[in-house]
Backbone as XML, in Angstrom:
<?xml version="1.0"?>
<chain id="A" units="angstrom">
  <residue number="1" name="MET">
    <atom name="N" x="-156.913" y="35.321" z="6.806"/>
    <atom name="CA" x="-156.921" y="35.577" z="8.212"/>
    <atom name="C" x="-155.792" y="34.924" z="8.982"/>
  </residue>
  <residue number="2" name="ALA">
    <atom name="N" x="-154.915" y="35.562" z="9.864"/>
    <atom name="CA" x="-154.073" y="34.875" z="10.557"/>
    <atom name="C" x="-153.742" y="35.751" z="11.767"/>
  </residue>
  <residue number="3" name="GLY">
    <atom name="N" x="-153.104" y="35.045" z="12.592"/>
    <atom name="CA" x="-152.401" y="35.566" z="13.770"/>
    <atom name="C" x="-153.772" y="35.859" z="14.968"/>
  </residue>
  <residue number="4" name="ILE">
    <atom name="N" x="-154.173" y="36.663" z="15.362"/>
    <atom name="CA" x="-155.221" y="36.877" z="16.462"/>
    <atom name="C" x="-156.821" y="36.468" z="15.555"/>
  </residue>
  <residue number="5" name="GLU">
    <atom name="N" x="-157.231" y="35.700" z="16.318"/>
    <atom name="CA" x="-158.578" y="35.343" z="15.768"/>
    <atom name="C" x="-159.382" y="36.817" z="15.395"/>
  </residue>
  <residue number="6" name="ASN">
    <atom name="N" x="-160.283" y="36.603" z="14.323"/>
    <atom name="CA" x="-161.029" y="37.714" z="13.630"/>
    <atom name="C" x="-159.916" y="38.720" z="13.531"/>
  </residue>
  <residue number="7" name="THR">
    <atom name="N" x="-158.901" y="38.366" z="12.875"/>
    <atom name="CA" x="-157.798" y="39.578" z="12.426"/>
    <atom name="C" x="-157.856" y="39.419" z="10.954"/>
  </residue>
  <residue number="8" name="TRP">
    <atom name="N" x="-157.770" y="40.392" z="10.311"/>
    <atom name="CA" x="-157.287" y="40.279" z="8.915"/>
    <atom name="C" x="-156.040" y="41.207" z="8.820"/>
  </residue>
  <residue number="9" name="GLU">
    <atom name="N" x="-154.823" y="40.551" z="7.922"/>
    <atom name="CA" x="-153.542" y="41.207" z="7.733"/>
    <atom name="C" x="-153.527" y="41.660" z="6.367"/>
  </residue>
  <residue number="10" name="TYR">
    <atom name="N" x="-152.899" y="43.016" z="6.388"/>
    <atom name="CA" x="-152.380" y="43.516" z="5.336"/>
    <atom name="C" x="-151.303" y="43.874" z="5.363"/>
  </residue>
  <residue number="11" name="VAL">
    <atom name="N" x="-150.451" y="44.174" z="4.146"/>
    <atom name="CA" x="-149.122" y="44.374" z="3.935"/>
    <atom name="C" x="-149.091" y="45.558" z="3.041"/>
  </residue>
  <residue number="12" name="LYS">
    <atom name="N" x="-148.180" y="46.547" z="3.345"/>
    <atom name="CA" x="-147.830" y="47.655" z="3.004"/>
    <atom name="C" x="-146.497" y="48.076" z="2.878"/>
  </residue>
  <residue number="13" name="ASP">
    <atom name="N" x="-146.128" y="48.878" z="2.097"/>
    <atom name="CA" x="-144.983" y="49.489" z="2.035"/>
    <atom name="C" x="-144.854" y="50.865" z="2.931"/>
  </residue>
  <residue number="14" name="PRO">
    <atom name="N" x="-143.835" y="51.240" z="3.645"/>
    <atom name="CA" x="-143.820" y="52.534" z="4.449"/>
    <atom name="C" x="-144.116" y="53.630" z="3.599"/>
  </residue>
  <residue number="15" name="ASN">
    <atom name="N" x="-144.052" y="53.591" z="2.415"/>
    <atom name="CA" x="-144.120" y="54.998" z="1.725"/>
    <atom name="C" x="-145.452" y="55.172" z="0.991"/>
  </residue>
  <residue number="16" name="GLU">
    <atom name="N" x="-146.380" y="53.840" z="1.150"/>
    <atom name="CA" x="-147.541" y="53.735" z="0.411"/>
    <atom name="C" x="-148.775" y="54.705" z="1.503"/>
  </residue>
  <residue number="17" name="ARG">
    <atom name="N" x="-149.720" y="55.257" z="0.808"/>
    <atom name="CA" x="-150.818" y="55.648" z="1.478"/>
    <atom name="C" x="-151.931" y="55.028" z="0.936"/>
  </residue>
  <residue number="18" name="LEU">
    <atom name="N" x="-152.758" y="53.963" z="1.595"/>
    <atom name="CA" x="-153.514" y="53.054" z="0.941"/>
    <atom name="C" x="-154.973" y="53.057" z="1.713"/>
  </residue>
  <residue number="19" name="ASP">
    <atom name="N" x="-156.027" y="52.708" z="1.003"/>
    <atom name="CA" x="-157.031" y="52.311" z="1.851"/>
    <atom name="C" x="-157.298" y="51.008" z="2.219"/>
  </residue>
  <residue number="20" name="PHE">
    <atom name="N" x="-157.507" y="50.836" z="3.244"/>
    <atom name="CA" x="-157.703" y="49.339" z="3.905"/>
    <atom name="C" x="-158.766" y="49.126" z="4.283"/>
  </residue>
  <residue number="21" name="THR">
    <atom name="N" x="-159.719" y="47.984" z="3.612"/>
    <atom name="CA" x="-161.071" y="47.626" z="3.629"/>
    <atom name="C" x="-161.666" y="46.483" z="4.456"/>
  </residue>
  <residue number="22" name="LEU">
    <atom name="N" x="-162.469" y="46.565" z="5.223"/>
    <atom name="CA" x="-163.290" y="45.343" z="5.902"/>
    <atom name="C" x="-164.507" y="45.367" z="5.020"/>
  </residue>
  <residue number="23" name="ASP">
    <atom name="N" x="-164.817" y="44.165" z="4.348"/>
    <atom name="CA" x="-165.844" y="43.649" z="3.831"/>
    <atom name="C" x="-166.662" y="42.624" z="4.619"/>
  </residue>
  <residue number="24" name="LEU">
    <atom name="N" x="-167.886" y="43.297" z="5.094"/>
    <atom name="CA" x="-168.765" y="42.301" z="5.805"/>
    <atom name="C" x="-169.500" y="41.450" z="5.001"/>
  </residue>
  <residue number="25" name="LYS">
    <atom name="N" x="-169.610" y="41.771" z="3.897"/>
    <atom name="CA" x="-170.387" y="40.673" z="2.881"/>
    <atom name="C" x="-170.374" y="39.046" z="3.161"/>
  </residue>
  <residue number="26" name="ASN">
    <atom name="N" x="-169.124" y="38.898" z="3.256"/>
    <atom name="CA" x="-168.932" y="37.267" z="3.285"/>
    <atom name="C" x="-168.768" y="36.802" z="4.847"/>
  </residue>
  <residue number="27" name="LEU">
    <atom name="N" x="-168.694" y="37.527" z="5.757"/>
    <atom name="CA" x="-168.377" y="37.234" z="6.970"/>
    <atom name="C" x="-169.640" y="36.498" z="7.768"/>
  </residue>
  <residue number="28" name="ALA">
    <atom name="N" x="-169.515" y="35.327" z="8.474"/>
    <atom name="CA" x="-170.171" y="34.950" z="9.383"/>
    <atom name="C" x="-170.023" y="35.555" z="10.540"/>
  </residue>
  <residue number="29" name="LEU">
    <atom name="N" x="-170.963" y="36.299" z="10.684"/>
    <atom name="CA" x="-170.482" y="37.488" z="11.930"/>
    <atom name="C" x="-171.226" y="36.782" z="13.277"/>
  </residue>
  <residue number="30" name="ASP">
    <atom name="N" x="-172.770" y="36.113" z="12.962"/>
    <atom name="CA" x="-173.270" y="35.299" z="14.052"/>
    <atom name="C" x="-173.735" y="34.393" z="13.226"/>
  </residue>
  <residue number="31" name="SER">
    <atom name="N" x="-174.856" y="33.536" z="14.206"/>
    <atom name="CA" x="-175.351" y="32.405" z="13.627"/>
    <atom name="C" x="-176.279" y="32.438" z="12.352"/>
  </residue>
  <residue number="32" name="ASP">
    <atom name="N" x="-176.852" y="33.855" z="12.233"/>
    <atom name="CA" x="-177.625" y="34.324" z="11.038"/>
    <atom name="C" x="-176.965" y="34.830" z="10.036"/>
  </residue>
  <residue number="33" name="GLY">
    <atom name="N" x="-175.498" y="35.050" z="10.202"/>
    <atom name="CA" x="-174.815" y="35.917" z="9.183"/>
    <atom name="C" x="-175.306" y="37.266" z="9.137"/>
  </residue>
  <residue number="34" name="LEU">
    <atom name="N" x="-174.741" y="38.300" z="8.108"/>
    <atom name="CA" x="-175.104" y="39.630" z="7.539"/>
    <atom name="C" x="-176.219" y="39.308" z="6.776"/>
  </residue>
  <residue number="35" name="ALA">
    <atom name="N" x="-177.498" y="39.869" z="7.258"/>
    <atom name="CA" x="-178.711" y="39.926" z="6.497"/>
    <atom name="C" x="-178.497" y="40.652" z="4.933"/>
  </residue>
  <residue number="36" name="SER">
    <atom name="N" x="-179.291" y="40.303" z="3.888"/>
    <atom name="CA" x="-178.902" y="40.700" z="2.635"/>
    <atom name="C" x="-179.076" y="42.141" z="2.425"/>
  </residue>
  <residue number="37" name="ASP">
    <atom name="N" x="-180.092" y="43.007" z="3.274"/>
    <atom name="CA" x="-180.455" y="44.288" z="3.226"/>
    <atom name="C" x="-179.789" y="45.041" z="4.351"/>
  </residue>
  <residue number="38" name="GLU">
    <atom name="N" x="-178.724" y="44.263" z="5.190"/>
    <atom name="CA" x="-178.163" y="45.012" z="6.323"/>
    <atom name="C" x="-176.879" y="45.720" z="5.642"/>
  </residue>
  <residue number="39" name="VAL">
    <atom name="N" x="-176.939" y="47.381" z="6.085"/>
    <atom name="CA" x="-175.813" y="48.207" z="5.602"/>
    <atom name="C" x="-175.219" y="48.671" z="6.866"/>
  </residue>
  <residue number="40" name="ILE">
    <atom name="N" x="-173.974" y="49.138" z="6.445"/>
    <atom name="CA" x="-173.113" y="49.905" z="7.533"/>
    <atom name="C" x="-173.755" y="51.311" z="7.563"/>
  </residue>
  <residue number="41" name="THR">
    <atom name="N" x="-173.772" y="51.909" z="8.758"/>
    <atom name="CA" x="-174.562" y="53.170" z="8.969"/>
    <atom name="C" x="-173.323" y="54.118" z="9.627"/>
  </residue>
  <residue number="42" name="ALA">
    <atom name="N" x="-172.228" y="53.521" z="10.402"/>
    <atom name="CA" x="-171.249" y="54.300" z="10.999"/>
    <atom name="C" x="-170.245" y="53.239" z="10.912"/>
  </residue>
  <residue number="43" name="ALA">
    <atom name="N" x="-168.857" y="53.810" z="11.103"/>
    <atom name="CA" x="-167.572" y="52.984" z="11.086"/>
    <atom name="C" x="-166.379" y="53.852" z="11.711"/>
  </residue>
  <residue number="44" name="SER">
    <atom name="N" x="-165.645" y="53.186" z="12.615"/>
    <atom name="CA" x="-164.404" y="53.541" z="13.045"/>
    <atom name="C" x="-163.172" y="52.532" z="12.855"/>
  </residue>
  <residue number="45" name="PHE">
    <atom name="N" x="-162.220" y="53.101" z="12.844"/>
    <atom name="CA" x="-160.796" y="52.594" z="12.876"/>
    <atom name="C" x="-159.959" y="53.005" z="13.821"/>
  </residue>
  <residue number="46" name="THR">
    <atom name="N" x="-159.707" y="52.361" z="15.251"/>
    <atom name="CA" x="-159.092" y="52.817" z="16.193"/>
    <atom name="C" x="-157.614" y="51.956" z="16.519"/>
  </residue>
  <residue number="47" name="PRO">
    <atom name="N" x="-156.626" y="52.897" z="16.214"/>
    <atom name="CA" x="-155.227" y="51.979" z="16.460"/>
    <atom name="C" x="-155.336" y="51.478" z="18.003"/>
  </residue>
  <residue number="48" name="ASP">
    <atom name="N" x="-154.566" y="50.201" z="18.022"/>
    <atom name="CA" x="-154.437" y="49.675" z="19.190"/>
    <atom name="C" x="-153.098" y="49.387" z="19.437"/>
  </residue>
  <residue number="49" name="PRO">
    <atom name="N" x="-152.080" y="49.893" z="20.570"/>
    <atom name="CA" x="-153.035" y="51.037" z="21.366"/>
    <atom name="C" x="-152.938" y="52.225" z="20.756"/>
  </residue>
  <residue number="50" name="ASP">
    <atom name="N" x="-154.012" y="53.067" z="21.328"/>
    <atom name="CA" x="-154.301" y="54.498" z="20.462"/>
    <atom name="C" x="-153.253" y="55.637" z="21.411"/>
  </residue>
  <residue number="51" name="ASP">
    <atom name="N" x="-152.135" y="55.635" z="20.756"/>
    <atom name="CA" x="-151.068" y="56.333" z="21.493"/>
    <atom name="C" x="-150.869" y="57.603" z="20.730"/>
  </residue>
  <residue number="52" name="GLY">
    <atom name="N" x="-151.712" y="57.945" z="19.991"/>
    <atom name="CA" x="-151.633" y="59.265" z="19.201"/>
    <atom name="C" x="-150.649" y="59.307" z="18.012"/>
  </residue>
  <residue number="53" name="GLU">
    <atom name="N" x="-149.823" y="58.475" z="17.976"/>
    <atom name="CA" x="-148.778" y="58.306" z="16.855"/>
    <atom name="C" x="-149.165" y="57.987" z="15.307"/>
  </residue>
  <residue number="54" name="ILE">
    <atom name="N" x="-150.343" y="57.200" z="15.351"/>
    <atom name="CA" x="-150.772" y="56.655" z="14.142"/>
    <atom name="C" x="-152.049" y="57.467" z="13.838"/>
  </residue>
  <residue number="55" name="GLU">
    <atom name="N" x="-152.090" y="57.857" z="12.418"/>
    <atom name="CA" x="-153.024" y="58.758" z="11.841"/>
    <atom name="C" x="-153.910" y="58.089" z="11.155"/>
  </residue>
  <residue number="56" name="VAL">
    <atom name="N" x="-155.317" y="58.020" z="11.105"/>
    <atom name="CA" x="-155.898" y="57.726" z="10.110"/>
    <atom name="C" x="-156.834" y="58.597" z="9.372"/>
  </residue>
  <residue number="57" name="LEU">
    <atom name="N" x="-156.502" y="58.903" z="8.129"/>
    <atom name="CA" x="-156.816" y="60.032" z="7.283"/>
    <atom name="C" x="-158.258" y="60.313" z="6.971"/>
  </residue>
  <residue number="58" name="GLN">
    <atom name="N" x="-158.777" y="59.347" z="6.841"/>
    <atom name="CA" x="-160.229" y="59.374" z="6.081"/>
    <atom name="C" x="-160.745" y="57.944" z="6.403"/>
  </residue>
  <residue number="59" name="ILE">
    <atom name="N" x="-162.208" y="57.863" z="6.734"/>
    <atom name="CA" x="-162.953" y="56.653" z="7.033"/>
    <atom name="C" x="-164.091" y="56.776" z="5.926"/>
  </residue>
  <residue number="60" name="THR">
    <atom name="N" x="-164.197" y="55.843" z="5.249"/>
    <atom name="CA" x="-165.701" y="55.717" z="4.546"/>
    <atom name="C" x="-166.264" y="54.561" z="4.460"/>
  </residue>
  <residue number="61" name="PHE">
    <atom name="N" x="-167.769" y="54.457" z="4.322"/>
    <atom name="CA" x="-168.434" y="53.380" z="4.152"/>
    <atom name="C" x="-169.498" y="53.190" z="3.372"/>
  </residue>
  <residue number="62" name="SER">
    <atom name="N" x="-169.781" y="52.153" z="2.621"/>
    <atom name="CA" x="-170.910" y="52.066" z="1.584"/>
    <atom name="C" x="-171.176" y="50.703" z="1.786"/>
  </residue>
  <residue number="63" name="GLY">
    <atom name="N" x="-172.590" y="50.562" z="1.668"/>
    <atom name="CA" x="-173.189" y="49.068" z="1.540"/>
    <atom name="C" x="-172.581" y="48.241" z="2.883"/>
  </residue>
  <residue number="64" name="LYS">
    <atom name="N" x="-171.748" y="47.081" z="2.425"/>
    <atom name="CA" x="-171.359" y="46.359" z="3.461"/>
    <atom name="C" x="-169.528" y="46.318" z="3.663"/>
  </residue>
  <residue number="65" name="LYS">
    <atom name="N" x="-169.212" y="47.711" z="3.284"/>
    <atom name="CA" x="-167.782" y="47.810" z="3.151"/>
    <atom name="C" x="-167.586" y="49.049" z="4.020"/>
  </residue>
  <residue number="66" name="ALA">
    <atom name="N" x="-166.377" y="49.104" z="4.914"/>
    <atom name="CA" x="-165.841" y="49.993" z="5.419"/>
    <atom name="C" x="-164.266" y="50.095" z="5.021"/>
  </residue>
  <residue number="67" name="SER">
    <atom name="N" x="-163.738" y="51.683" z="4.950"/>
    <atom name="CA" x="-162.644" y="51.564" z="4.396"/>
    <atom name="C" x="-161.703" y="52.522" z="5.105"/>
  </residue>
  <residue number="68" name="ALA">
    <atom name="N" x="-160.395" y="52.803" z="5.535"/>
    <atom name="CA" x="-159.570" y="53.745" z="6.235"/>
    <atom name="C" x="-158.330" y="54.020" z="5.221"/>
  </residue>
  <residue number="69" name="MET">
    <atom name="N" x="-158.030" y="55.323" z="5.326"/>
    <atom name="CA" x="-156.661" y="55.687" z="4.572"/>
    <atom name="C" x="-155.586" y="55.735" z="5.568"/>
  </residue>
  <residue number="70" name="ILE">
    <atom name="N" x="-154.708" y="54.730" z="5.700"/>
    <atom name="CA" x="-153.653" y="54.852" z="6.670"/>
    <atom name="C" x="-152.464" y="55.089" z="5.944"/>
  </residue>
  <residue number="71" name="PRO">
    <atom name="N" x="-151.580" y="56.293" z="6.340"/>
    <atom name="CA" x="-150.414" y="56.345" z="5.470"/>
    <atom name="C" x="-149.181" y="55.993" z="6.445"/>
  </residue>
  <residue number="72" name="GLY">
    <atom name="N" x="-147.912" y="55.865" z="5.484"/>
    <atom name="CA" x="-146.956" y="55.542" z="6.092"/>
    <atom name="C" x="-146.632" y="54.486" z="7.189"/>
  </residue>
  <residue number="73" name="ARG">
    <atom name="N" x="-145.678" y="54.784" z="8.341"/>
    <atom name="CA" x="-145.489" y="53.661" z="9.273"/>
    <atom name="C" x="-144.108" y="53.264" z="9.115"/>
  </residue>
  <residue number="74" name="ILE">
    <atom name="N" x="-143.608" y="52.513" z="10.027"/>
    <atom name="CA" x="-142.268" y="51.974" z="10.065"/>
    <atom name="C" x="-142.164" y="50.716" z="9.441"/>
  </residue>
  <residue number="75" name="ALA">
    <atom name="N" x="-140.985" y="50.497" z="8.813"/>
    <atom name="CA" x="-140.938" y="49.100" z="8.444"/>
    <atom name="C" x="-140.636" y="48.010" z="9.269"/>
  </residue>
  <residue number="76" name="GLY">
    <atom name="N" x="-141.077" y="47.017" z="9.015"/>
    <atom name="CA" x="-140.718" y="46.017" z="10.040"/>
    <atom name="C" x="-141.646" y="45.847" z="11.077"/>
  </residue>
  <residue number="77" name="GLU">
    <atom name="N" x="-142.526" y="46.881" z="11.529"/>
    <atom name="CA" x="-143.505" y="46.944" z="12.490"/>
    <atom name="C" x="-144.828" y="46.443" z="11.916"/>
  </residue>
  <residue number="78" name="ASN">
    <atom name="N" x="-145.528" y="46.036" z="12.923"/>
    <atom name="CA" x="-146.897" y="45.437" z="12.868"/>
    <atom name="C" x="-147.706" y="46.775" z="13.647"/>
  </residue>
  <residue number="79" name="TYR">
    <atom name="N" x="-149.112" y="46.847" z="13.111"/>
    <atom name="CA" x="-149.908" y="47.755" z="13.757"/>
    <atom name="C" x="-151.307" y="47.095" z="13.706"/>
  </residue>
  <residue number="80" name="ASP">
    <atom name="N" x="-151.989" y="47.280" z="14.671"/>
    <atom name="CA" x="-153.144" y="46.766" z="14.872"/>
    <atom name="C" x="-154.370" y="47.816" z="14.988"/>
  </residue>
  <residue number="81" name="PHE">
    <atom name="N" x="-155.474" y="47.655" z="14.197"/>
    <atom name="CA" x="-156.686" y="48.628" z="14.289"/>
    <atom name="C" x="-157.952" y="47.817" z="14.652"/>
  </residue>
  <residue number="82" name="THR">
    <atom name="N" x="-158.577" y="48.302" z="15.805"/>
    <atom name="CA" x="-160.064" y="47.905" z="15.936"/>
    <atom name="C" x="-160.881" y="48.383" z="15.059"/>
  </residue>
  <residue number="83" name="VAL">
    <atom name="N" x="-161.669" y="47.731" z="14.600"/>
    <atom name="CA" x="-162.647" y="48.447" z="13.437"/>
    <atom name="C" x="-164.166" y="48.064" z="13.946"/>
  </residue>
  <residue number="84" name="HIS">
    <atom name="N" x="-164.716" y="49.251" z="14.337"/>
    <atom name="CA" x="-166.157" y="48.985" z="14.704"/>
    <atom name="C" x="-167.117" y="49.640" z="13.771"/>
  </residue>
  <residue number="85" name="VAL">
    <atom name="N" x="-168.188" y="48.793" z="13.537"/>
    <atom name="CA" x="-169.145" y="49.012" z="12.520"/>
    <atom name="C" x="-170.616" y="49.080" z="13.358"/>
  </residue>
  <residue number="86" name="THR">
    <atom name="N" x="-171.421" y="49.850" z="12.780"/>
    <atom name="CA" x="-172.920" y="49.843" z="13.170"/>
    <atom name="C" x="-173.488" y="49.423" z="11.906"/>
  </residue>
  <residue number="87" name="THR">
    <atom name="N" x="-174.751" y="48.470" z="11.862"/>
    <atom name="CA" x="-175.178" y="48.105" z="10.730"/>
    <atom name="C" x="-176.594" y="48.585" z="11.045"/>
  </residue>
  <residue number="88" name="LEU">
    <atom name="N" x="-177.531" y="48.613" z="10.063"/>
    <atom name="CA" x="-179.146" y="48.723" z="9.980"/>
    <atom name="C" x="-179.563" y="47.717" z="9.130"/>
  </residue>
  <residue number="89" name="GLU">
    <atom name="N" x="-180.469" y="46.907" z="9.329"/>
    <atom name="CA" x="-181.418" y="46.036" z="8.737"/>
    <atom name="C" x="-182.693" y="46.317" z="8.966"/>
  </residue>
  <residue number="90" name="GLY">
    <atom name="N" x="-183.728" y="47.207" z="8.140"/>
    <atom name="CA" x="-184.648" y="47.887" z="8.402"/>
    <atom name="C" x="-184.802" y="48.719" z="9.569"/>
  </residue>
  <residue number="91" name="THR">
    <atom name="N" x="-185.179" y="48.263" z="11.044"/>
    <atom name="CA" x="-185.382" y="48.770" z="12.079"/>
    <atom name="C" x="-184.311" y="48.375" z="13.006"/>
  </residue>
  <residue number="92" name="THR">
    <atom name="N" x="-183.557" y="47.385" z="12.805"/>
    <atom name="CA" x="-182.770" y="46.737" z="13.628"/>
    <atom name="C" x="-181.332" y="47.083" z="13.681"/>
  </residue>
  <residue number="93" name="SER">
    <atom name="N" x="-180.663" y="47.875" z="14.560"/>
    <atom name="CA" x="-179.205" y="48.301" z="14.466"/>
    <atom name="C" x="-178.392" y="47.420" z="15.247"/>
  </residue>
  <residue number="94" name="ARG">
    <atom name="N" x="-177.302" y="46.851" z="14.602"/>
    <atom name="CA" x="-176.482" y="45.860" z="15.180"/>
    <atom name="C" x="-174.961" y="46.521" z="14.953"/>
  </residue>
  <residue number="95" name="GLU">
    <atom name="N" x="-173.957" y="45.964" z="16.123"/>
    <atom name="CA" x="-172.776" y="46.480" z="16.082"/>
    <atom name="C" x="-171.730" y="45.482" z="16.006"/>
  </residue>
  <residue number="96" name="TYR">
    <atom name="N" x="-170.712" y="45.548" z="15.344"/>
    <atom name="CA" x="-169.597" y="44.457" z="15.306"/>
    <atom name="C" x="-168.186" y="45.146" z="15.314"/>
  </residue>
  <residue number="97" name="GLU">
    <atom name="N" x="-167.446" y="44.329" z="15.908"/>
    <atom name="CA" x="-166.044" y="44.728" z="15.865"/>
    <atom name="C" x="-164.998" y="43.854" z="15.430"/>
  </residue>
  <residue number="98" name="ARG">
    <atom name="N" x="-163.923" y="43.906" z="14.444"/>
    <atom name="CA" x="-163.037" y="43.162" z="14.121"/>
    <atom name="C" x="-161.596" y="43.833" z="14.303"/>
  </residue>
  <residue number="99" name="THR">
    <atom name="N" x="-160.444" y="43.085" z="14.103"/>
    <atom name="CA" x="-159.262" y="43.910" z="14.307"/>
    <atom name="C" x="-158.600" y="43.570" z="12.768"/>
  </residue>
  <residue number="100" name="ILE">
    <atom name="N" x="-157.797" y="44.591" z="12.346"/>
    <atom name="CA" x="-157.170" y="44.721" z="11.038"/>
    <atom name="C" x="-155.832" y="44.863" z="11.477"/>
  </residue>
  <residue number="101" name="ARG">
    <atom name="N" x="-154.548" y="44.159" z="11.069"/>
    <atom name="CA" x="-153.432" y="44.235" z="11.445"/>
    <atom name="C" x="-152.833" y="44.618" z="10.078"/>
  </residue>
  <residue number="102" name="LEU">
    <atom name="N" x="-152.123" y="45.605" z="10.158"/>
    <atom name="CA" x="-151.174" y="46.416" z="9.253"/>
    <atom name="C" x="-149.875" y="45.664" z="9.362"/>
  </residue>
  <residue number="103" name="ARG">
    <atom name="N" x="-149.135" y="45.267" z="8.499"/>
    <atom name="CA" x="-147.751" y="44.728" z="8.375"/>
    <atom name="C" x="-147.108" y="45.738" z="7.298"/>
  </residue>
  <residue number="104" name="VAL">
    <atom name="N" x="-145.905" y="46.562" z="7.790"/>
    <atom name="CA" x="-145.244" y="47.404" z="7.247"/>
    <atom name="C" x="-143.929" y="46.526" z="6.690"/>
  </residue>
  <residue number="105" name="ARG">
    <atom name="N" x="-143.707" y="46.550" z="5.652"/>
    <atom name="CA" x="-142.499" y="45.775" z="4.756"/>
    <atom name="C" x="-142.222" y="46.535" z="3.697"/>
  </residue>
  <residue number="106" name="GLU">
    <atom name="N" x="-140.858" y="46.531" z="3.596"/>
    <atom name="CA" x="-140.252" y="47.283" z="2.283"/>
    <atom name="C" x="-140.690" y="46.670" z="1.037"/>
  </residue>
  <residue number="107" name="ARG">
    <atom name="N" x="-140.951" y="47.145" z="0.112"/>
    <atom name="CA" x="-141.228" y="46.237" z="-1.300"/>
    <atom name="C" x="-140.452" y="46.706" z="-2.155"/>
  </residue>
</chain>
């Protein structure tokens, strides 16, 4: 974690098409943390700013992980994505938001 509080940074080459994953399993999301039987039921990855230039190809989620496939981008630039997830524990639904920063660098 670096930069913006609650931001996770990933580095990718501009030619790579990779999945970027937010794993909620080990996060202290609130005073109680994530319950052992709490799972993600919905997820979104929104570019910030959402100017229509960045494409999120596919979003998947399973258990405590949410992933998005984000292709290309310009070397030397940083891109932020707001990740919003909804979880369910029994009959209790919760919502969490975190920021992922994608740093595009030639490798």
